[in-house]
Structure formats: structure tokens, C-alpha cells
Amino acid sequence: MGQGRTYAGGCLCGAFQFEVEGPLTNVRLCHCDLCRKANGSAYSANCRVPREMFCITKDEGTLRRYESSPGAWRVFCGTCGSPAYADVERDKDHIRVRLGTLERGAQAEITAHVWTGSKAAWDTIDDDLACYEEGAG
């Protein structure tokens, strides 16, 4: 990989581990129905990273792929269910890492809330980040 800081990540059971090279910028907190359901939380923290900055360091064969919408696959551990990353056909040079899978000390720049038009009624956004009813370009 290149010159940035490298962060370790992995699933809850440890069957899948990876490294991603930062900086981790332009992180978006996605409140869409799919991200909420896939993560069991109010939103998913996603960072789009160049594919060459992502390296799988351990794979015990538990990774599963689910096509949640045409051309978009969510990759997760089939043993513990941890979401790992997303792979989007129309953006082949990047993947979207789920920041919750990274080590606690990982530094990331959160820039916006997206798909707030479909956020859960119980979810309150109380920060000064940009909010977009749908996705942001």
C-alpha cells in the first residue's frame, strides 16, 4: 500500500480481518432503510476508499455477499453477521468500508448525514454536519 496510516479492522468473531490505508475522509452517516436494517442501528458510517488501499489479511471463508440493490453488494461475516464493506458495481475502483469494523483509535473525517429523508422517527440528528434528504454527490 502507499504512504498513509494503516488501520486494522475485522468482524466480531475474528474470522475476517483487513487493513485499510487512510486518511479516512468524506465519511457519510447513511440513514437509509437498507443501512439501518443491515447494521441494526440508526445509521451506517461509511468511508469510500480506493480498492488498492484495502487489503484482506485473514479470511476463513465466512464472508458472504448480499445484493441489497441492483449492482450493490453488502459483504458481511456469515458466522457473526458483522458488516464489513460494500462493493458497488458502478464504482469499481472503490469499496465502502464500514467504520464500526475498524480499531477504536481509527481517525476519520465525518462530513455529512445522507438519506435523512428515510431516517427512523426515533433518530435525532443534533450536530452541525451537512444533512441531505437523499444521497450527496
PDB file of C-alpha atoms in Angstrom:
ATOM      1  CA  MET A   1       0.000   0.000   0.000  1.00  0.00           C
ATOM      2  CA  GLY A   2       1.044   3.677  -0.063  1.00  0.00           C
ATOM      3  CA  GLN A   3       2.093   6.345   2.417  1.00  0.00           C
ATOM      4  CA  GLY A   4      -0.972   6.922   4.682  1.00  0.00           C
ATOM      5  CA  ARG A   5      -1.673   5.491   8.112  1.00  0.00           C
ATOM      6  CA  THR A   6      -2.854   1.883   8.086  1.00  0.00           C
ATOM      7  CA  TYR A   7      -5.810   0.827  10.233  1.00  0.00           C
ATOM      8  CA  ALA A   8      -6.783  -2.730  11.152  1.00  0.00           C
ATOM      9  CA  GLY A   9     -10.360  -3.946  11.059  1.00  0.00           C
ATOM     10  CA  GLY A  10     -12.357  -7.120  11.251  1.00  0.00           C
ATOM     11  CA  CYS A  11     -15.520  -8.888  12.220  1.00  0.00           C
ATOM     12  CA  LEU A  12     -16.784  -9.703  15.717  1.00  0.00           C
ATOM     13  CA  CYS A  13     -15.662 -13.356  15.665  1.00  0.00           C
ATOM     14  CA  GLY A  14     -12.269 -12.635  14.089  1.00  0.00           C
ATOM     15  CA  ALA A  15     -12.714 -14.896  11.055  1.00  0.00           C
ATOM     16  CA  PHE A  16     -12.288 -11.916   8.724  1.00  0.00           C
ATOM     17  CA  GLN A  17      -9.635  -9.242   9.172  1.00  0.00           C
ATOM     18  CA  PHE A  18      -8.376  -6.483   6.931  1.00  0.00           C
ATOM     19  CA  GLU A  19      -6.246  -3.379   6.735  1.00  0.00           C
ATOM     20  CA  VAL A  20      -7.191  -0.083   5.154  1.00  0.00           C
ATOM     21  CA  GLU A  21      -4.863   2.783   4.483  1.00  0.00           C
ATOM     22  CA  GLY A  22      -6.020   6.291   5.349  1.00  0.00           C
ATOM     23  CA  PRO A  23      -6.625   9.074   5.590  1.00  0.00           C
ATOM     24  CA  LEU A  24     -10.286   8.193   6.085  1.00  0.00           C
ATOM     25  CA  THR A  25     -12.069  11.228   4.671  1.00  0.00           C
ATOM     26  CA  ASN A  26     -15.513  12.151   3.418  1.00  0.00           C
ATOM     27  CA  VAL A  27     -17.237   9.737   5.789  1.00  0.00           C
ATOM     28  CA  ARG A  28     -21.000   9.791   5.498  1.00  0.00           C
ATOM     29  CA  LEU A  29     -23.516   8.614   8.032  1.00  0.00           C
ATOM     30  CA  CYS A  30     -26.222   6.922   5.986  1.00  0.00           C
ATOM     31  CA  HIS A  31     -29.740   6.807   7.450  1.00  0.00           C
ATOM     32  CA  CYS A  32     -31.398   4.895   4.571  1.00  0.00           C
ATOM     33  CA  ASP A  33     -33.657   1.932   5.246  1.00  0.00           C
ATOM     34  CA  LEU A  34     -31.113  -0.553   3.864  1.00  0.00           C
ATOM     35  CA  CYS A  35     -28.204   0.682   6.008  1.00  0.00           C
ATOM     36  CA  ARG A  36     -30.341   0.809   9.148  1.00  0.00           C
ATOM     37  CA  LYS A  37     -31.517  -2.764   8.671  1.00  0.00           C
ATOM     38  CA  ALA A  38     -28.102  -4.109   7.640  1.00  0.00           C
ATOM     39  CA  ASN A  39     -26.428  -2.532  10.695  1.00  0.00           C
ATOM     40  CA  GLY A  40     -29.213  -2.754  13.277  1.00  0.00           C
ATOM     41  CA  SER A  41     -28.621   0.884  14.176  1.00  0.00           C
ATOM     42  CA  ALA A  42     -29.756   4.415  13.323  1.00  0.00           C
ATOM     43  CA  TYR A  43     -27.213   4.703  10.509  1.00  0.00           C
ATOM     44  CA  SER A  44     -24.134   3.226   8.910  1.00  0.00           C
ATOM     45  CA  ALA A  45     -20.795   5.060   8.986  1.00  0.00           C
ATOM     46  CA  ASN A  46     -19.264   4.503   5.546  1.00  0.00           C
ATOM     47  CA  CYS A  47     -15.949   5.550   4.078  1.00  0.00           C
ATOM     48  CA  ARG A  48     -15.308   5.273   0.352  1.00  0.00           C
ATOM     49  CA  VAL A  49     -11.705   4.139  -0.110  1.00  0.00           C
ATOM     50  CA  PRO A  50      -9.677   3.240  -3.198  1.00  0.00           C
ATOM     51  CA  ARG A  51      -9.699  -0.534  -3.635  1.00  0.00           C
ATOM     52  CA  GLU A  52      -5.887  -0.668  -3.660  1.00  0.00           C
ATOM     53  CA  MET A  53      -5.871   0.848  -0.143  1.00  0.00           C
ATOM     54  CA  PHE A  54      -7.853  -2.145   1.213  1.00  0.00           C
ATOM     55  CA  CYS A  55      -6.209  -5.495   1.940  1.00  0.00           C
ATOM     56  CA  ILE A  56      -7.795  -8.637   3.400  1.00  0.00           C
ATOM     57  CA  THR A  57      -5.309 -10.087   5.911  1.00  0.00           C
ATOM     58  CA  LYS A  58      -7.379 -13.030   7.171  1.00  0.00           C
ATOM     59  CA  ASP A  59     -10.283 -14.828   5.544  1.00  0.00           C
ATOM     60  CA  GLU A  60     -11.518 -18.099   6.994  1.00  0.00           C
ATOM     61  CA  GLY A  61     -14.133 -18.396   4.255  1.00  0.00           C
ATOM     62  CA  THR A  62     -17.002 -16.873   6.228  1.00  0.00           C
ATOM     63  CA  LEU A  63     -17.557 -13.795   4.037  1.00  0.00           C
ATOM     64  CA  ARG A  64     -20.941 -13.605   2.350  1.00  0.00           C
ATOM     65  CA  ARG A  65     -22.254 -11.170  -0.256  1.00  0.00           C
ATOM     66  CA  TYR A  66     -25.807  -9.925  -0.475  1.00  0.00           C
ATOM     67  CA  GLU A  67     -27.034  -7.823  -3.399  1.00  0.00           C
ATOM     68  CA  SER A  68     -29.212  -5.355  -1.484  1.00  0.00           C
ATOM     69  CA  SER A  69     -29.982  -3.293  -4.588  1.00  0.00           C
ATOM     70  CA  PRO A  70     -29.062  -3.831  -8.237  1.00  0.00           C
ATOM     71  CA  GLY A  71     -25.286  -3.679  -8.586  1.00  0.00           C
ATOM     72  CA  ALA A  72     -24.600  -3.068  -4.873  1.00  0.00           C
ATOM     73  CA  TRP A  73     -23.337  -5.868  -2.648  1.00  0.00           C
ATOM     74  CA  ARG A  74     -23.054  -5.799   1.118  1.00  0.00           C
ATOM     75  CA  VAL A  75     -20.243  -8.017   2.342  1.00  0.00           C
ATOM     76  CA  PHE A  76     -20.529  -9.447   5.849  1.00  0.00           C
ATOM     77  CA  CYS A  77     -19.297 -12.303   8.008  1.00  0.00           C
ATOM     78  CA  GLY A  78     -21.581 -15.319   7.690  1.00  0.00           C
ATOM     79  CA  THR A  79     -20.630 -16.526  11.172  1.00  0.00           C
ATOM     80  CA  CYS A  80     -21.094 -13.446  13.373  1.00  0.00           C
ATOM     81  CA  GLY A  81     -23.046 -11.207  10.965  1.00  0.00           C
ATOM     82  CA  SER A  82     -20.679  -8.227  11.186  1.00  0.00           C
ATOM     83  CA  PRO A  83     -20.966  -5.920   8.166  1.00  0.00           C
ATOM     84  CA  ALA A  84     -17.535  -5.414   6.586  1.00  0.00           C
ATOM     85  CA  TYR A  85     -17.796  -3.358   3.419  1.00  0.00           C
ATOM     86  CA  ALA A  86     -19.909  -2.633   0.374  1.00  0.00           C
ATOM     87  CA  ASP A  87     -18.942  -3.266  -3.224  1.00  0.00           C
ATOM     88  CA  VAL A  88     -20.776  -1.134  -5.796  1.00  0.00           C
ATOM     89  CA  GLU A  89     -20.621  -2.119  -9.458  1.00  0.00           C
ATOM     90  CA  ARG A  90     -20.777   1.447 -10.786  1.00  0.00           C
ATOM     91  CA  ASP A  91     -17.758   2.393  -8.619  1.00  0.00           C
ATOM     92  CA  LYS A  92     -15.360  -0.498  -9.288  1.00  0.00           C
ATOM     93  CA  ASP A  93     -12.233   1.367  -8.156  1.00  0.00           C
ATOM     94  CA  HIS A  94     -13.526   1.873  -4.591  1.00  0.00           C
ATOM     95  CA  ILE A  95     -15.144  -0.012  -1.750  1.00  0.00           C
ATOM     96  CA  ARG A  96     -17.152   1.382   1.162  1.00  0.00           C
ATOM     97  CA  VAL A  97     -15.676   0.315   4.479  1.00  0.00           C
ATOM     98  CA  ARG A  98     -17.981   0.143   7.498  1.00  0.00           C
ATOM     99  CA  LEU A  99     -16.123   2.227  10.061  1.00  0.00           C
ATOM    100  CA  GLY A 100     -17.543   0.298  13.009  1.00  0.00           C
ATOM    101  CA  THR A 101     -15.316  -2.615  11.991  1.00  0.00           C
ATOM    102  CA  LEU A 102     -12.110  -0.586  12.437  1.00  0.00           C
ATOM    103  CA  GLU A 103      -9.922  -0.404  15.530  1.00  0.00           C
ATOM    104  CA  ARG A 104     -11.105   2.039  18.171  1.00  0.00           C
ATOM    105  CA  GLY A 105      -8.258   4.516  17.536  1.00  0.00           C
ATOM    106  CA  ALA A 106      -9.011   4.976  13.821  1.00  0.00           C
ATOM    107  CA  GLN A 107      -9.274   8.628  12.843  1.00  0.00           C
ATOM    108  CA  ALA A 108     -11.962   9.589  10.334  1.00  0.00           C
ATOM    109  CA  GLU A 109     -13.422  12.818   8.983  1.00  0.00           C
ATOM    110  CA  ILE A 110     -17.225  12.659   9.160  1.00  0.00           C
ATOM    111  CA  THR A 111     -18.669  15.136   6.669  1.00  0.00           C
ATOM    112  CA  ALA A 112     -22.410  14.544   6.310  1.00  0.00           C
ATOM    113  CA  HIS A 113     -25.620  12.718   7.122  1.00  0.00           C
ATOM    114  CA  VAL A 114     -27.176  11.231   3.966  1.00  0.00           C
ATOM    115  CA  TRP A 115     -30.613   9.814   3.198  1.00  0.00           C
ATOM    116  CA  THR A 116     -32.057  11.677   6.183  1.00  0.00           C
ATOM    117  CA  GLY A 117     -35.439  11.664   4.440  1.00  0.00           C
ATOM    118  CA  SER A 118     -35.749   7.998   5.398  1.00  0.00           C
ATOM    119  CA  LYS A 119     -34.218   8.105   8.883  1.00  0.00           C
ATOM    120  CA  ALA A 120     -36.008   6.389  11.751  1.00  0.00           C
ATOM    121  CA  ALA A 121     -38.545   8.517  13.640  1.00  0.00           C
ATOM    122  CA  TRP A 122     -36.659   7.910  16.904  1.00  0.00           C
ATOM    123  CA  ASP A 123     -33.346   9.084  15.419  1.00  0.00           C
ATOM    124  CA  THR A 124     -32.359  12.657  16.306  1.00  0.00           C
ATOM    125  CA  ILE A 125     -29.578  14.436  14.465  1.00  0.00           C
ATOM    126  CA  ASP A 126     -28.110  17.048  16.785  1.00  0.00           C
ATOM    127  CA  ASP A 127     -24.799  18.045  15.236  1.00  0.00           C
ATOM    128  CA  ASP A 128     -23.761  20.660  12.692  1.00  0.00           C
ATOM    129  CA  LEU A 129     -22.894  18.273   9.871  1.00  0.00           C
ATOM    130  CA  ALA A 130     -24.473  18.771   6.453  1.00  0.00           C
ATOM    131  CA  CYS A 131     -27.728  16.815   6.006  1.00  0.00           C
ATOM    132  CA  TYR A 132     -29.044  15.535   2.701  1.00  0.00           C
ATOM    133  CA  GLU A 133     -32.570  14.173   2.242  1.00  0.00           C
ATOM    134  CA  GLU A 134     -31.073  11.737  -0.272  1.00  0.00           C
ATOM    135  CA  GLY A 135     -27.503  10.864  -1.151  1.00  0.00           C
ATOM    136  CA  ALA A 136     -24.877  13.552  -1.623  1.00  0.00           C
ATOM    137  CA  GLY A 137     -22.703  13.797  -4.735  1.00  0.00           C
TER     138      GLY A 137
END
